[in-house]
mmCIF file of C-alpha atoms in Angstrom:
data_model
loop_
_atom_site.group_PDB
_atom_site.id
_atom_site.type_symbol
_atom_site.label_atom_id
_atom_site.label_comp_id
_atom_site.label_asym_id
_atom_site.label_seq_id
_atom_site.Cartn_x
_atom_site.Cartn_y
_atom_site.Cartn_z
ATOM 1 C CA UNK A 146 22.936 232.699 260.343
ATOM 2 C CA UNK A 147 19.719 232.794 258.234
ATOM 3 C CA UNK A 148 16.254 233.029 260.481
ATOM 4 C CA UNK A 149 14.361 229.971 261.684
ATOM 5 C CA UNK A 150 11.867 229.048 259.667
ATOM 6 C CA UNK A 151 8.996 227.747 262.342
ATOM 7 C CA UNK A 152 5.608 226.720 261.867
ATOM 8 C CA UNK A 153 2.853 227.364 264.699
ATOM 9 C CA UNK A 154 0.440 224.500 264.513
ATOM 10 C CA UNK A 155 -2.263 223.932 267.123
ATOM 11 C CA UNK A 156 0.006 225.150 270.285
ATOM 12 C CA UNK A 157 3.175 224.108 268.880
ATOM 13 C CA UNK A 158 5.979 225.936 267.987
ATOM 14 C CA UNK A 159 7.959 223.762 265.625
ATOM 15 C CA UNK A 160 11.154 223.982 263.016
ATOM 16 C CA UNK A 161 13.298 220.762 260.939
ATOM 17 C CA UNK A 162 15.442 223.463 259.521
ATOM 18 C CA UNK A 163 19.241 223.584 259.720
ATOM 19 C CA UNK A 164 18.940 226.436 261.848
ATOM 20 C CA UNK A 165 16.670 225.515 264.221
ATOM 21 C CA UNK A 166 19.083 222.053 264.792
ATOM 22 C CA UNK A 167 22.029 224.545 264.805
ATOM 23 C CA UNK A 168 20.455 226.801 267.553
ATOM 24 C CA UNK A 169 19.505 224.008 269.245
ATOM 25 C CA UNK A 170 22.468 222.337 269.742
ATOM 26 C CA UNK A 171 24.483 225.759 270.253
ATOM 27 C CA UNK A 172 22.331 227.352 273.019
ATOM 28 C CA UNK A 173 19.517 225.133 274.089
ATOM 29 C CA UNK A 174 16.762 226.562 272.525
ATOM 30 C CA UNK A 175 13.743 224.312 272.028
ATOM 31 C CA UNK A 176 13.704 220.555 272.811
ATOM 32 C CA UNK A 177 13.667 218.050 269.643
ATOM 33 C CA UNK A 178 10.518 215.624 269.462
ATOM 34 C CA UNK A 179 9.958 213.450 266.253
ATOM 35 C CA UNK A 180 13.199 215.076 264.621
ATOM 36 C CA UNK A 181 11.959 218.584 264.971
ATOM 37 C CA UNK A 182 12.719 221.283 267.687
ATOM 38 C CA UNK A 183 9.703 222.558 269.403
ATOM 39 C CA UNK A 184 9.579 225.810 270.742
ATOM 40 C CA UNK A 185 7.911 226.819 274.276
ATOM 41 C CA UNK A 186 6.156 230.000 273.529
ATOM 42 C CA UNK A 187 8.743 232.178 275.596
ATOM 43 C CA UNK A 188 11.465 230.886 273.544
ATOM 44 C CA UNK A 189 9.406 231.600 269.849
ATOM 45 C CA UNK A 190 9.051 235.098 271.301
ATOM 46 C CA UNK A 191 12.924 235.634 272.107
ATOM 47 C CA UNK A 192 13.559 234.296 269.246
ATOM 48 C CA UNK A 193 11.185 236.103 267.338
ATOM 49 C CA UNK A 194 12.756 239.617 269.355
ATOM 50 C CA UNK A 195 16.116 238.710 268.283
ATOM 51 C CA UNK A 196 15.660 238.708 265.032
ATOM 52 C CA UNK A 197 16.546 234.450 264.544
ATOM 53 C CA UNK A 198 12.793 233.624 263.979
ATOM 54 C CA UNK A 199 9.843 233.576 261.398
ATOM 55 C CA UNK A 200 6.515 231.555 262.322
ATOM 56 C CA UNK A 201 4.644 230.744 259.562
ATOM 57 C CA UNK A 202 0.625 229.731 260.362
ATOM 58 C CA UNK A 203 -0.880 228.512 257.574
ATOM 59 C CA UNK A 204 1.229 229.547 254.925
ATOM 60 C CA UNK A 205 1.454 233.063 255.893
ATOM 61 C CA UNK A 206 4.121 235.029 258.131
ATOM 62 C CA UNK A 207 3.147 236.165 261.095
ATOM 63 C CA UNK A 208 4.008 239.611 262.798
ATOM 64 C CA UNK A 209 4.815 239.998 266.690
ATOM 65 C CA UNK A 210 1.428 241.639 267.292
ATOM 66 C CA UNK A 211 -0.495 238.372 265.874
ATOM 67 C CA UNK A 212 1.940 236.159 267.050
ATOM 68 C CA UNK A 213 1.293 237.663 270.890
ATOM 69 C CA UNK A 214 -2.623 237.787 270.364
ATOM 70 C CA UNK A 215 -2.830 233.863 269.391
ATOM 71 C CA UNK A 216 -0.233 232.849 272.308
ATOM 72 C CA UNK A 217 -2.224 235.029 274.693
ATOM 73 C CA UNK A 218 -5.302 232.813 273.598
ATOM 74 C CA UNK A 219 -3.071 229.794 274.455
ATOM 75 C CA UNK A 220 -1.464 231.284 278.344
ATOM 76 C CA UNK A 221 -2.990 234.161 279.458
ATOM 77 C CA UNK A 222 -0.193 234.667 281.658
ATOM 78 C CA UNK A 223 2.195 234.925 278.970
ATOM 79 C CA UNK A 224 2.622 238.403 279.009
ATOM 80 C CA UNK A 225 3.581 238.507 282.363
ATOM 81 C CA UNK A 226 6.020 234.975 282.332
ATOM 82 C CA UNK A 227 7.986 236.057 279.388
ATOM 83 C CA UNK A 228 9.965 239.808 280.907
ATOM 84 C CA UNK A 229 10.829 237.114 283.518
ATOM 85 C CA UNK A 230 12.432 234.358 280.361
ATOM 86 C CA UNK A 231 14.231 237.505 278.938
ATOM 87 C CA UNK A 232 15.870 238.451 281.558
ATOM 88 C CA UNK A 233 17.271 235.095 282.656
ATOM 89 C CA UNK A 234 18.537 234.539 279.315
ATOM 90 C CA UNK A 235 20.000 237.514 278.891
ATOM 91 C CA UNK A 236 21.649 237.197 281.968
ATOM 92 C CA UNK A 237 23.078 234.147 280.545
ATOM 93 C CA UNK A 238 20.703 231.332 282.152
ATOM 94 C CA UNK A 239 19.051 228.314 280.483
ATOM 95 C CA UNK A 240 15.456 228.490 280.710
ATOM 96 C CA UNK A 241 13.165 226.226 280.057
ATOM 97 C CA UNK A 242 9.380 225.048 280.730
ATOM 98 C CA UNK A 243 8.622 223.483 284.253
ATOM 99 C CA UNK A 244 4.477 222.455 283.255
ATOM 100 C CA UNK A 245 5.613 219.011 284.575
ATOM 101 C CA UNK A 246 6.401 220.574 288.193
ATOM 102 C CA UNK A 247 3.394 223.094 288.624
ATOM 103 C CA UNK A 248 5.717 225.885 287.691
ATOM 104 C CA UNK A 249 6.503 228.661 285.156
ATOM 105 C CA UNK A 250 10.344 228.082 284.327
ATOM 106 C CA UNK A 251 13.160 225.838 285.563
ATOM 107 C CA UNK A 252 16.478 227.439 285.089
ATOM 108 C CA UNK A 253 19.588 225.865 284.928
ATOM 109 C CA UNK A 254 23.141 227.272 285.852
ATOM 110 C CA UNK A 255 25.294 229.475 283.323
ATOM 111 C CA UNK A 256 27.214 227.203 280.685
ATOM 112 C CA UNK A 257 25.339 224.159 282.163
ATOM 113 C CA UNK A 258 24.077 221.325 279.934
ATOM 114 C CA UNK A 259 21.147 220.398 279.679
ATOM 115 C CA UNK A 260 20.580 216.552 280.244
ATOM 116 C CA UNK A 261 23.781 216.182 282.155
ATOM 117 C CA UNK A 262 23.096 218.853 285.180
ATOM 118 C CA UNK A 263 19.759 219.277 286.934
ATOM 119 C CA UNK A 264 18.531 223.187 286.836
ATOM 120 C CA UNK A 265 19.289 224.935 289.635
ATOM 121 C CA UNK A 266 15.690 226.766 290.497
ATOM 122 C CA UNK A 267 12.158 226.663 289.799
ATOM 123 C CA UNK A 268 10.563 229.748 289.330
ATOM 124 C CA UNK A 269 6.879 230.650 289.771
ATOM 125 C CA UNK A 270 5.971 234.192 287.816
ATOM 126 C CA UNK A 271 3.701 236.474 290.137
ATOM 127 C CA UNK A 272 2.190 240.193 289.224
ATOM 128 C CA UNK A 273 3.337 242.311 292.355
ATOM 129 C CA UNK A 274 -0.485 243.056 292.709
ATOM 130 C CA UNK A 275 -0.979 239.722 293.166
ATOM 131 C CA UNK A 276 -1.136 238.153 296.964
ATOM 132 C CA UNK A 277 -0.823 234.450 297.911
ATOM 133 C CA UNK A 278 -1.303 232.702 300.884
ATOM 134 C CA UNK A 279 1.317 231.100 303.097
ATOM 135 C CA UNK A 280 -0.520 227.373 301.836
ATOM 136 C CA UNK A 281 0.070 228.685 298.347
ATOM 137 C CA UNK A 282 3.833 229.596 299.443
ATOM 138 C CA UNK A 283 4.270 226.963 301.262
ATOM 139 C CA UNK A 284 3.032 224.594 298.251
ATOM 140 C CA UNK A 285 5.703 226.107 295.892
ATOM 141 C CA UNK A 286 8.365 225.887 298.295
ATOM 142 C CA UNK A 287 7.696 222.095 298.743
ATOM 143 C CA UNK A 288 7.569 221.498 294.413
ATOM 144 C CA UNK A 289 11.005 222.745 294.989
ATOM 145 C CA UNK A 290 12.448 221.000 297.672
ATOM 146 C CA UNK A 291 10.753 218.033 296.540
ATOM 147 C CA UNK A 292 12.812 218.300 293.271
ATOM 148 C CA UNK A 293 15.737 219.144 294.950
ATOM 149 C CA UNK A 294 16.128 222.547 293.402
ATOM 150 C CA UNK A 295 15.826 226.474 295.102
ATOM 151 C CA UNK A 296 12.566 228.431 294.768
ATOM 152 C CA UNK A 297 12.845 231.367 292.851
ATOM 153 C CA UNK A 298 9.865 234.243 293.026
ATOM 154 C CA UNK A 299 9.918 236.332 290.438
ATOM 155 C CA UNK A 300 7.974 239.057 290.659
ATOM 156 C CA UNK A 301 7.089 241.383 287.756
ATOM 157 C CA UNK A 302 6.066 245.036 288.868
ATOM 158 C CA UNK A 303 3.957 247.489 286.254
ATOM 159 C CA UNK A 304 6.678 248.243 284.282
ATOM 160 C CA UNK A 305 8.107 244.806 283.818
ATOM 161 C CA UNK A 306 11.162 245.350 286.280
ATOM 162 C CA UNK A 307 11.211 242.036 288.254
ATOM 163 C CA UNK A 308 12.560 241.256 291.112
ATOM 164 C CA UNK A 309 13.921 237.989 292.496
ATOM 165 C CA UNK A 310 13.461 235.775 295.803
ATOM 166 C CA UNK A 311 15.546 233.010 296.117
ATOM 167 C CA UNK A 312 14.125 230.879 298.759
ATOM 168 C CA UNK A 313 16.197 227.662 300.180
ATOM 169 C CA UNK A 314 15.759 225.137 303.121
ATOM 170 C CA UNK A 315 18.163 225.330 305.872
ATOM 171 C CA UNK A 316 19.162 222.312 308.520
ATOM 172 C CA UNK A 317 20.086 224.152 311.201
#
């Protein structure tokens, strides 16, 4: 498959190739708006890792490095959200954006389809440095329930090894 061809304009991560609607319809990445797929900026990035992405801004390629400086500009948390998109997709996961719920990522079951099943989790990205309070816990744990999926903490220590809490309601 040739690479994506993708243009960053603004914030947006966007692509009318061939490719990009190939992708897209293969393994969920990006969501199509006006007949083009835009990209969140985790996705660009594994894209961009893997090898199946150029972005073009303004006529010129882009490496990584400048890529990561003008999406850091953007989220300055993406550094820290995007070990956590890796390894869910690599583990074989549908991610995808969850600004709409408050959250980082929802993630959807393995070999589920997007539009047809709701995702399974919501995650919220935290630095293990980091400490919240119960309100703040308690907050994200009612997003969740509230959408009738499981909280998911993922927490990313300083070497980018994260490490999951799954949190669900029980009826006793």
């Amino acid at each position: 498959m040739k690479k994506i061809i993708a243009h960053l304009t603004g914030q947006i991560v966007s692509s009318n190739t061939s490719e990009a609607k190939f992708l897209h319809k293969k393994s969920s990445f990006g969501e199509i708006i006006d007949d083009k797929i835009q990209y969140s900026l985790a996705e660009t990035l594994y894209l961009l890792e893997k090898g199946k992405m150029e972005i073009n801004f303004r006529s010129k390629k882009l490496s990584t490095k400048e890529l990561l400086n003008k999406f850091r500009r953007i989220d300055k948390r993406i550094q820290l959200k995007y070990p956590v998109f890796r390894n869910l997709r690599e583990k074989g996961y549908l991610v995808k954006t969850a600004l709409k719920f408050g959250a980082d990522f929802r993630v959807y079951e393995k070999g589920a389809k997007i539009g047809k099943q709701h995702a399974k989790w919501i995650v919220f990205v935290d630095s293990e440095t980091n400490k919240i309070t119960w309100h703040e816990f308690s907050a994200k744990n009612r997003v969740a329930h509230s959408t009738r999926k499981n909280l998911l903490l993922a927490i990313v220590d300083e070497e980018n090894s994260i490490t999951y809490y799954e949190i669900r309601w029980l009826k006793p």
